[in-house]
Coordinates of C-alpha atoms in Angstrom, one line a residue:
M1 CA 23.1 -16.7 15.4
S2 CA 24.8 -13.6 13.5
I3 CA 21.0 -11.2 13.9
E4 CA 22.8 -8.8 10.8
K5 CA 22.8 -11.1 8.1
W6 CA 19.8 -14.0 9.6
I7 CA 17.1 -10.5 10.3
I8 CA 17.8 -9.5 6.6
E9 CA 15.1 -11.6 4.5
A10 CA 13.3 -13.1 8.0
D11 CA 9.7 -13.8 7.8
I12 CA 8.0 -13.0 10.6
S13 CA 7.2 -16.4 11.2
S14 CA 10.7 -16.9 11.3
M15 CA 10.8 -14.1 13.9
Q16 CA 8.0 -16.0 15.9
L17 CA 10.1 -19.4 15.9
A18 CA 13.2 -17.7 16.9
M19 CA 11.7 -15.6 19.9
E20 CA 9.8 -18.2 21.4
S21 CA 13.1 -19.9 21.7
G22 CA 14.8 -18.0 23.3
D23 CA 17.4 -17.6 20.6
V24 CA 16.6 -13.9 20.1
R25 CA 14.2 -11.0 21.6
S26 CA 12.0 -7.9 20.2
E27 CA 14.9 -6.4 21.3
D28 CA 17.1 -8.0 19.4
I29 CA 15.2 -7.1 15.8
V30 CA 14.4 -3.6 17.4
R31 CA 17.9 -2.9 17.1
A32 CA 18.9 -5.1 13.6
Y33 CA 16.7 -2.7 11.7
L34 CA 17.9 0.5 13.2
E35 CA 21.2 -0.4 12.8
R36 CA 20.3 -0.6 9.1
I37 CA 18.7 2.0 9.4
N38 CA 21.8 3.7 9.7
K39 CA 23.4 2.3 7.5
Y40 CA 21.6 2.9 4.5
N41 CA 18.6 4.8 4.5
M42 CA 20.4 7.8 4.0
E43 CA 20.6 7.0 0.3
L44 CA 17.3 5.3 0.0
N45 CA 15.1 8.3 2.1
A46 CA 13.0 5.4 3.6
V47 CA 12.4 6.0 6.5
L48 CA 10.8 9.6 8.1
E49 CA 11.7 9.0 11.5
I50 CA 12.1 6.4 14.3
N51 CA 9.9 5.9 16.8
P52 CA 12.3 6.7 20.0
E53 CA 9.6 4.2 22.7
A54 CA 10.6 1.5 20.1
I55 CA 13.9 -0.1 22.1
E56 CA 12.2 0.2 25.2
I57 CA 8.6 -1.1 23.8
A58 CA 10.4 -3.7 23.1
I59 CA 12.3 -5.2 26.3
N60 CA 8.8 -4.7 27.5
L61 CA 6.7 -6.8 25.1
D62 CA 10.5 -9.3 25.9
K63 CA 9.8 -9.1 29.6
E64 CA 5.4 -9.5 28.9
R65 CA 6.4 -12.8 26.4
E66 CA 8.3 -14.3 29.4
E67 CA 5.4 -13.8 31.7
K68 CA 2.6 -14.2 30.4
G69 CA 2.9 -16.0 26.8
S70 CA 3.2 -14.5 23.1
R71 CA 0.2 -12.2 22.3
G72 CA 0.4 -13.7 18.5
L73 CA 1.9 -13.9 15.9
L74 CA 2.6 -10.1 15.3
H75 CA 4.0 -10.6 19.5
G76 CA 7.3 -8.5 18.9
I77 CA 7.5 -7.5 15.3
P78 CA 8.8 -4.4 13.5
I79 CA 6.4 -2.2 11.2
L80 CA 7.1 0.6 9.8
L81 CA 3.7 2.9 8.5
K82 CA 3.2 5.1 6.3
D83 CA 3.4 9.0 7.1
N84 CA -0.6 9.8 6.8
I85 CA -1.4 7.2 9.4
D86 CA -2.3 8.4 13.1
T87 CA -0.2 7.3 16.3
H88 CA -0.4 9.0 19.4
D89 CA 2.7 8.6 20.6
K90 CA 5.6 10.8 20.7
M91 CA 6.0 10.5 16.4
H92 CA 4.3 12.6 14.4
T93 CA 1.9 12.6 11.3
S94 CA 2.2 14.5 8.8
A95 CA 1.9 12.6 5.3
G96 CA 5.2 14.9 3.8
S97 CA 4.1 18.3 4.1
I98 CA 5.9 20.0 6.3
A99 CA 3.4 22.1 7.8
L100 CA 1.8 19.0 9.6
K101 CA 6.1 18.4 10.2
D102 CA 4.9 18.6 14.3
S103 CA 1.5 17.2 13.9
I104 CA 1.0 14.8 17.2
A105 CA -1.5 13.2 16.2
P106 CA -5.0 12.7 19.5
E107 CA -5.2 9.3 19.1
D108 CA -4.7 6.6 17.7
S109 CA -5.1 5.6 14.1
V110 CA -7.5 1.8 14.3
V111 CA -4.9 0.7 12.9
A112 CA -1.8 1.7 14.6
S113 CA -4.0 0.8 17.5
K114 CA -5.1 -2.9 15.8
L115 CA -1.0 -3.3 15.6
R116 CA -0.1 -2.0 19.0
A117 CA -2.9 -4.4 20.1
A118 CA -1.0 -7.4 18.9
G119 CA 3.1 -6.8 20.7
A120 CA 3.3 -4.7 16.8
V121 CA 6.5 -2.9 18.0
L122 CA 6.0 0.6 16.0
L123 CA 9.0 0.8 14.8
G124 CA 8.6 4.5 13.5
K125 CA 7.1 6.1 10.2
A126 CA 8.4 5.6 7.0
N127 CA 8.7 8.3 3.6
M128 CA 6.3 9.1 1.2
T129 CA 5.3 11.1 -1.4
E130 CA 3.1 14.3 -0.7
W131 CA -1.3 14.7 0.2
A132 CA -0.4 11.0 -1.3
N133 CA 0.6 12.4 -5.0
F134 CA -2.1 14.5 -4.8
M135 CA -0.9 18.0 -4.7
S136 CA 0.2 18.5 -8.2
N137 CA 1.3 16.9 -11.7
E138 CA 3.9 18.0 -11.9
M139 CA 5.1 16.3 -8.1
W140 CA 8.1 13.7 -8.6
A141 CA 6.6 10.1 -6.5
G142 CA 8.2 10.0 -4.0
Y143 CA 8.9 12.8 -3.1
S144 CA 7.2 14.5 0.1
S145 CA 8.6 18.6 0.7
R146 CA 9.2 17.0 4.8
G147 CA 11.3 13.9 4.0
G148 CA 13.1 14.4 -0.1
L149 CA 13.4 12.3 -2.6
V150 CA 12.7 8.3 -2.1
L151 CA 14.9 6.1 -4.0
N152 CA 14.5 2.4 -5.3
P153 CA 17.4 0.5 -3.5
Y154 CA 17.2 -1.9 -7.2
G155 CA 18.3 1.0 -8.9
P156 CA 19.0 4.7 -6.6
G157 CA 18.0 7.1 -8.8
E158 CA 17.4 4.9 -11.8
L159 CA 14.6 3.3 -11.2
F160 CA 11.1 4.5 -10.8
V161 CA 10.2 4.2 -6.6
G162 CA 6.2 4.3 -7.6
G163 CA 4.2 6.2 -4.8
S164 CA 2.4 7.6 -3.3
S165 CA 3.7 4.4 -0.3
S166 CA 7.5 4.4 -1.4
G167 CA 9.1 5.0 1.3
P168 CA 6.8 2.0 3.0
A169 CA 7.3 -0.3 0.5
V170 CA 11.4 0.2 0.2
A171 CA 11.6 0.0 3.6
V172 CA 10.4 -4.1 3.8
A173 CA 11.9 -4.1 0.2
A174 CA 15.5 -3.0 2.2
N175 CA 15.0 -4.6 5.0
F176 CA 14.4 -2.1 7.5
A177 CA 11.5 -3.9 8.9
A178 CA 9.5 -7.3 9.1
A179 CA 6.4 -5.2 7.5
A180 CA 4.8 -2.4 6.0
I181 CA 1.5 -0.9 6.5
G182 CA 0.9 1.2 3.3
T183 CA -2.7 3.1 2.3
E184 CA -3.6 3.5 -0.9
T185 CA -6.4 5.6 -3.3
S186 CA -5.0 4.4 -6.6
G187 CA -2.0 2.7 -7.5
S188 CA 0.2 3.9 -4.1
I189 CA 0.4 0.4 -2.9
I190 CA 0.6 -1.6 -5.7
S191 CA 2.4 0.3 -7.6
P192 CA 5.0 1.5 -5.6
A193 CA 5.0 -3.1 -4.4
S194 CA 5.6 -3.8 -8.2
Q195 CA 8.6 -1.6 -9.0
N196 CA 10.4 -2.6 -5.2
N197 CA 10.0 -6.1 -5.5
I198 CA 7.4 -6.6 -2.9
V199 CA 4.2 -8.6 -2.0
G200 CA 1.2 -6.3 -0.8
V201 CA -1.5 -5.4 -1.4
K202 CA -4.9 -2.9 -1.2
P203 CA -8.1 -4.3 0.5
T204 CA -12.4 -4.2 -0.6
V205 CA -12.5 -0.1 0.8
G206 CA -14.3 -0.4 4.4
L207 CA -12.1 -3.5 5.2
I208 CA -9.8 -2.1 6.8
S209 CA -10.8 1.1 8.7
Q210 CA -9.8 4.4 8.1
D211 CA -10.1 6.9 11.3
G212 CA -7.3 8.3 12.2
I213 CA -5.3 7.9 8.3
I214 CA -5.0 11.5 6.9
P215 CA -7.7 10.3 3.5
L216 CA -7.2 11.5 -0.1
A217 CA -11.1 10.1 -1.2
H218 CA -13.5 8.3 1.3
S219 CA -15.3 6.1 -1.6
Q220 CA -11.6 4.7 -2.3
D221 CA -9.2 4.8 0.0
S222 CA -7.6 1.9 2.3
A223 CA -4.7 0.7 4.4
G224 CA -2.6 -2.2 3.7
P225 CA 0.1 -4.2 4.2
M226 CA 3.0 -4.3 2.6
T227 CA 5.4 -7.6 2.7
K228 CA 8.7 -9.6 1.2
T229 CA 5.7 -12.5 1.3
V230 CA 1.9 -13.4 1.5
K231 CA 2.2 -15.6 4.4
D232 CA 3.4 -11.8 5.8
T233 CA 1.0 -10.4 4.2
A234 CA -2.2 -13.2 5.6
I235 CA -0.3 -12.6 9.0
L236 CA -0.9 -9.1 8.8
L237 CA -4.3 -8.3 7.2
S238 CA -5.5 -10.7 9.7
V239 CA -4.7 -8.0 12.7
L240 CA -6.0 -4.9 10.8
L241 CA -9.1 -6.3 9.4
E242 CA -12.5 -4.3 10.6
E243 CA -15.4 -5.8 12.6
T244 CA -18.2 -6.1 10.6
K245 CA -20.1 -2.6 9.7
Q246 CA -22.4 -1.2 7.6
N247 CA -20.2 0.2 4.9
P248 CA -21.8 2.5 2.3
H249 CA -20.3 2.0 -0.1
F250 CA -21.3 -1.5 -1.1
S251 CA -25.6 -3.2 -0.3
Q252 CA -23.7 -6.1 2.0
S253 CA -21.9 -4.8 5.0
V254 CA -18.6 -5.3 5.6
K255 CA -17.7 -8.5 7.1
K256 CA -14.3 -10.7 7.7
S257 CA -14.1 -13.0 5.6
F258 CA -11.7 -14.9 6.8
D259 CA -10.4 -14.3 11.0
N260 CA -7.2 -16.0 9.8
Y261 CA -5.8 -15.9 6.3
H262 CA -2.1 -17.5 6.5
E263 CA -4.4 -21.0 7.2
L264 CA -5.6 -20.9 3.9
L265 CA -2.2 -20.7 2.3
D266 CA -1.4 -23.6 -0.2
V267 CA 0.7 -24.1 -3.4
Q268 CA -2.4 -26.8 -5.1
S269 CA -4.6 -23.8 -4.7
L270 CA -3.7 -23.0 -8.5
K271 CA -5.6 -26.4 -9.6
Q272 CA -9.2 -25.3 -8.6
A273 CA -7.8 -21.4 -9.5
R274 CA -9.7 -19.9 -12.8
I275 CA -8.0 -16.8 -13.8
G276 CA -8.9 -14.8 -16.9
I277 CA -6.1 -12.7 -19.4
P278 CA -7.8 -8.6 -20.3
R279 CA -6.3 -8.1 -23.2
Y280 CA -6.8 -5.0 -23.8
Y281 CA -4.4 -3.3 -20.8
Y282 CA -2.1 -5.2 -21.8
Q283 CA -1.8 -3.7 -25.0
D284 CA 1.7 -0.3 -25.1
L285 CA 3.8 -3.3 -23.2
D286 CA 7.2 -3.0 -23.8
E287 CA 8.6 -6.7 -25.6
A288 CA 9.9 -7.1 -22.3
R289 CA 7.8 -6.6 -20.5
A290 CA 5.3 -8.0 -22.1
N291 CA 7.6 -11.6 -21.7
I292 CA 7.0 -10.9 -17.8
V293 CA 3.2 -11.8 -18.8
E294 CA 3.7 -14.7 -20.4
E295 CA 5.9 -16.2 -18.7
A296 CA 3.4 -15.7 -15.4
I297 CA 1.3 -17.3 -17.5
Q298 CA 2.4 -20.3 -18.4
V299 CA 3.5 -21.0 -13.8
L300 CA 0.2 -20.7 -13.3
K301 CA -0.9 -23.4 -16.7
K302 CA 1.7 -25.0 -15.0
A303 CA 0.1 -24.8 -11.9
G304 CA -2.6 -26.1 -12.4
A305 CA -4.7 -22.8 -12.8
T306 CA -7.5 -22.3 -16.1
I307 CA -6.5 -19.6 -18.2
I308 CA -9.1 -17.7 -19.8
D309 CA -7.1 -15.6 -22.5
P310 CA -8.4 -13.0 -23.4
V311 CA -11.5 -12.0 -21.5
S312 CA -12.8 -8.3 -22.6
M313 CA -15.5 -5.7 -20.7
P314 CA -17.2 -3.3 -22.0
C315 CA -15.2 -0.3 -19.6
E316 CA -12.1 -0.7 -21.1
K317 CA -12.7 2.4 -23.6
A318 CA -14.9 4.3 -21.1
Q319 CA -13.3 8.0 -21.1
W320 CA -12.5 8.3 -17.1
D321 CA -12.1 11.9 -15.2
W322 CA -10.9 12.3 -11.8
D323 CA -13.7 14.2 -10.0
V324 CA -14.7 12.0 -7.8
L325 CA -11.0 12.1 -5.8
R326 CA -11.6 16.7 -6.9
Y327 CA -13.8 17.1 -4.8
E328 CA -13.7 14.3 -2.0
F329 CA -10.5 15.4 -0.7
K330 CA -11.4 18.5 0.2
S331 CA -14.0 17.2 2.4
D332 CA -12.5 14.7 3.7
L333 CA -8.5 16.5 3.8
N334 CA -11.2 19.1 6.0
S335 CA -13.0 16.9 8.6
Y336 CA -9.8 15.1 9.2
L337 CA -7.5 19.0 9.7
A338 CA -10.4 20.3 11.9
R339 CA -9.8 17.6 14.2
L340 CA -6.3 18.8 14.8
P341 CA -4.4 20.7 18.0
E342 CA -4.5 24.5 18.3
G343 CA -1.3 24.1 17.7
V344 CA -1.1 23.0 14.3
P345 CA -0.9 25.7 11.9
V346 CA -3.7 24.3 9.7
H347 CA -6.8 23.2 9.9
S348 CA -8.2 23.9 6.3
L349 CA -7.2 22.3 2.7
E350 CA -7.0 26.7 1.8
E351 CA -5.0 27.0 5.3
V352 CA -3.0 24.1 3.6
I353 CA -2.2 26.1 0.3
A354 CA -2.1 29.6 2.7
Y355 CA 0.8 27.9 4.5
N356 CA 3.0 26.9 1.0
E357 CA 2.6 29.5 -0.4
K358 CA 4.1 30.9 2.6
H359 CA 7.0 29.2 2.7
A360 CA 7.2 28.3 -1.4
E361 CA 11.5 27.7 -1.4
V362 CA 10.9 24.5 1.0
A363 CA 7.6 23.5 -0.2
L364 CA 6.3 24.4 -3.2
K365 CA 9.2 23.1 -5.5
Y366 CA 6.8 21.4 -7.9
G367 CA 3.7 23.6 -6.9
Q368 CA 0.3 22.5 -5.3
G369 CA -1.2 23.3 -8.6
T370 CA -4.0 20.0 -7.8
L371 CA -4.7 21.2 -3.7
I372 CA -5.9 23.9 -5.7
W373 CA -7.4 22.7 -8.3
S374 CA -9.5 20.7 -4.8
N375 CA -9.8 24.2 -2.9
E376 CA -12.2 25.4 -5.8
T377 CA -15.0 22.8 -5.1
S378 CA -17.5 23.3 -2.7
G379 CA -16.2 20.4 0.2
T380 CA -20.1 19.6 0.8
L381 CA -20.3 16.6 -1.6
T382 CA -23.2 18.6 -3.1
E383 CA -22.4 18.8 -7.0
K384 CA -24.0 17.1 -9.8
E385 CA -20.5 16.9 -11.3
Y386 CA -19.1 15.0 -8.4
I387 CA -22.4 12.2 -8.3
D388 CA -22.3 11.7 -11.8
S389 CA -18.7 10.5 -11.4
L390 CA -19.2 8.9 -8.5
N391 CA -22.1 6.6 -10.4
K392 CA -20.0 6.5 -13.8
S393 CA -17.7 5.4 -11.7
I394 CA -19.4 3.1 -9.6
E395 CA -21.3 1.8 -12.5
M396 CA -18.8 1.1 -15.1
S397 CA -15.4 -0.4 -13.2
R398 CA -17.9 -3.0 -11.0
T399 CA -21.6 -4.0 -13.9
Q400 CA -19.7 -3.3 -17.0
G401 CA -16.1 -3.6 -15.5
I402 CA -14.7 -6.1 -13.0
D403 CA -17.8 -8.4 -12.2
H404 CA -19.1 -8.5 -15.7
A405 CA -15.3 -10.1 -16.0
L406 CA -15.7 -12.4 -13.6
N407 CA -19.9 -13.5 -14.2
S408 CA -19.3 -13.7 -17.6
Y409 CA -16.4 -15.9 -18.5
E410 CA -16.4 -17.9 -14.6
L411 CA -13.8 -16.2 -13.2
D412 CA -11.9 -15.7 -10.1
A413 CA -9.7 -13.1 -11.0
L414 CA -8.0 -11.0 -13.3
M415 CA -4.2 -10.8 -14.0
F416 CA -2.3 -7.4 -14.6
L417 CA 1.0 -6.3 -14.7
G418 CA 2.3 -3.8 -12.3
D419 CA -0.2 -1.0 -11.3
E420 CA -1.8 -0.9 -14.7
G421 CA -6.0 -2.7 -13.0
S422 CA -4.7 -0.8 -9.8
D423 CA -7.0 2.0 -11.1
L424 CA -10.0 0.4 -12.2
A425 CA -9.7 -1.3 -9.2
A426 CA -9.9 1.7 -7.4
R427 CA -12.9 3.2 -8.6
A428 CA -14.8 -0.2 -7.6
G429 CA -13.7 -0.3 -4.6
Y430 CA -12.8 -3.8 -5.0
P431 CA -9.5 -5.7 -3.6
I432 CA -6.6 -5.5 -5.2
I433 CA -2.9 -7.6 -4.8
T434 CA 0.5 -8.1 -6.4
V435 CA 3.5 -10.4 -6.4
P436 CA 6.8 -10.3 -7.2
G437 CA 7.0 -11.1 -11.3
G438 CA 10.6 -11.4 -12.3
Y439 CA 13.3 -8.4 -13.5
V440 CA 13.5 -6.9 -16.7
S441 CA 16.5 -5.5 -17.2
S442 CA 16.4 -2.7 -20.4
G443 CA 13.6 -0.3 -20.4
M444 CA 11.8 1.9 -22.4
I445 CA 12.7 6.0 -20.8
A446 CA 9.5 6.5 -19.0
P447 CA 7.8 10.3 -17.8
G448 CA 10.5 11.4 -15.5
G449 CA 12.8 10.2 -17.4
Y450 CA 12.9 7.5 -15.6
T451 CA 13.7 3.1 -17.1
T452 CA 10.4 0.8 -17.4
K453 CA 13.1 -1.5 -16.1
G454 CA 13.2 -2.7 -12.7
P455 CA 11.0 -5.4 -10.9
Q456 CA 8.3 -6.5 -12.0
G457 CA 4.3 -7.6 -10.1
I458 CA 2.0 -9.7 -11.3
T459 CA -0.8 -8.7 -10.1
F460 CA -4.5 -10.1 -9.3
V461 CA -7.9 -8.3 -9.1
G462 CA -11.5 -9.8 -7.5
T463 CA -14.9 -8.0 -6.9
A464 CA -15.7 -6.9 -3.2
F465 CA -14.7 -9.2 -0.3
S466 CA -12.4 -11.9 -2.6
E467 CA -9.6 -11.7 -0.3
P468 CA -9.3 -15.5 0.5
T469 CA -9.5 -16.2 -3.7
L470 CA -7.3 -13.7 -4.1
I471 CA -4.3 -14.4 -1.7
K472 CA -4.3 -18.6 -2.3
I473 CA -3.8 -17.2 -5.4
A474 CA -0.9 -15.3 -5.1
Y475 CA 0.5 -17.3 -3.4
G476 CA 0.0 -19.8 -5.7
F477 CA 2.2 -17.8 -8.2
E478 CA 4.4 -16.8 -5.8
Q479 CA 5.7 -20.9 -4.6
A480 CA 5.7 -21.6 -7.8
T481 CA 8.2 -18.8 -8.9
K482 CA 10.3 -17.1 -6.0
H483 CA 11.2 -13.7 -7.6
R484 CA 11.7 -12.5 -4.9
I485 CA 15.7 -11.6 -4.5
P486 CA 17.0 -9.2 -1.1
P487 CA 18.2 -5.8 -3.5
K488 CA 23.0 -5.5 -3.1
M489 CA 23.0 -3.1 -0.6
G490 CA 26.0 -1.5 0.0

């Protein structure tokens, strides 16, 4: 086979079958992706650095397959990691900051460790919005001082790329890797996944370990898969699940709700689904994007889903603030930085701010007002302002928000366009998944000079630990539409 052509849009299962049959090796797949990165990444800026050991790792995994057999569905599969996920190897972890450009993590993150154990090839680090887009209100999504600006492959420089997991999203969309792992606090997986025509999921907070990931806010942070298909997302999620432990954000324990999510996939699953349409969140859509929503509703109905339209929530007109993120960022980042080796130039948020000021020409293209704003807090998480904001966010987003709608209307999920439901799900700590939902060829000019046209994701939100239900719904919608098409490259 011509691996250069085959690798485009190949999914994890087909790669695994090809390796099992001996048609290709992991080494061949890695080399094919590296060739595509070398050819196209200069324009898109999605991949920040390549793992210099990637080919050697692939060769060893090929040998292991021959001698001992496969470890599972990720054996020999190349995966990219967002640049805030620690790897203890020859790659750096910087969250896009030049202050950490030479930082090598003292140990693997749990996410990296689980991927390695499953036989994945950690291909490299993907660019991201610096400090997970919590550095400056002026910063463009996808920009970092270390890596520059990530561009959308469907319209480089014209279409919005989304953030902060922009690099992983673009890399997957452009077929630079089989899949990628992003992170999200509020919208950072769902937004770029939607804008780049891929599948993205942010799981229930705590379902995937955050140990060894440069944080933003522990009560909302989670890593999550970014892939071309729902099945690939399900495969990765099954590998990344954390073992049962007490979650401080929920009364129940985090539990493996299902060991192998890909075994749940069934094209008939929508016939049992009840999905709510929260019209309050659609009122600012232009006609083209509103049509995407209406088309999605009709697809779901035709596939047998019960659509409840409209549904409402008491939280819809709540006045939200960002105090949870402001207070938790300093505390969480200080804890992460304090564990870094002495040779790293920054070990606290205050030192990051000072470093940026000293290297302002490179580090402060968009300023650092948000970093300074967070640094004004004590870092102890004892302020009344923080505690009140956290309690309000949880109460309004859960009891007066998502759970109210699901319980009142007997729903399995709520449906949104793109990242419209991300903030609500983030405050609740609840899971959210987006699937390619179509393409808008004309749009309005949005803040930052981008247009609202381009790929659009259809997004489903559920209650805590409802990943199995959301994956079933997303798969049913994906198979009924198959909106995913690769960008035209070259």
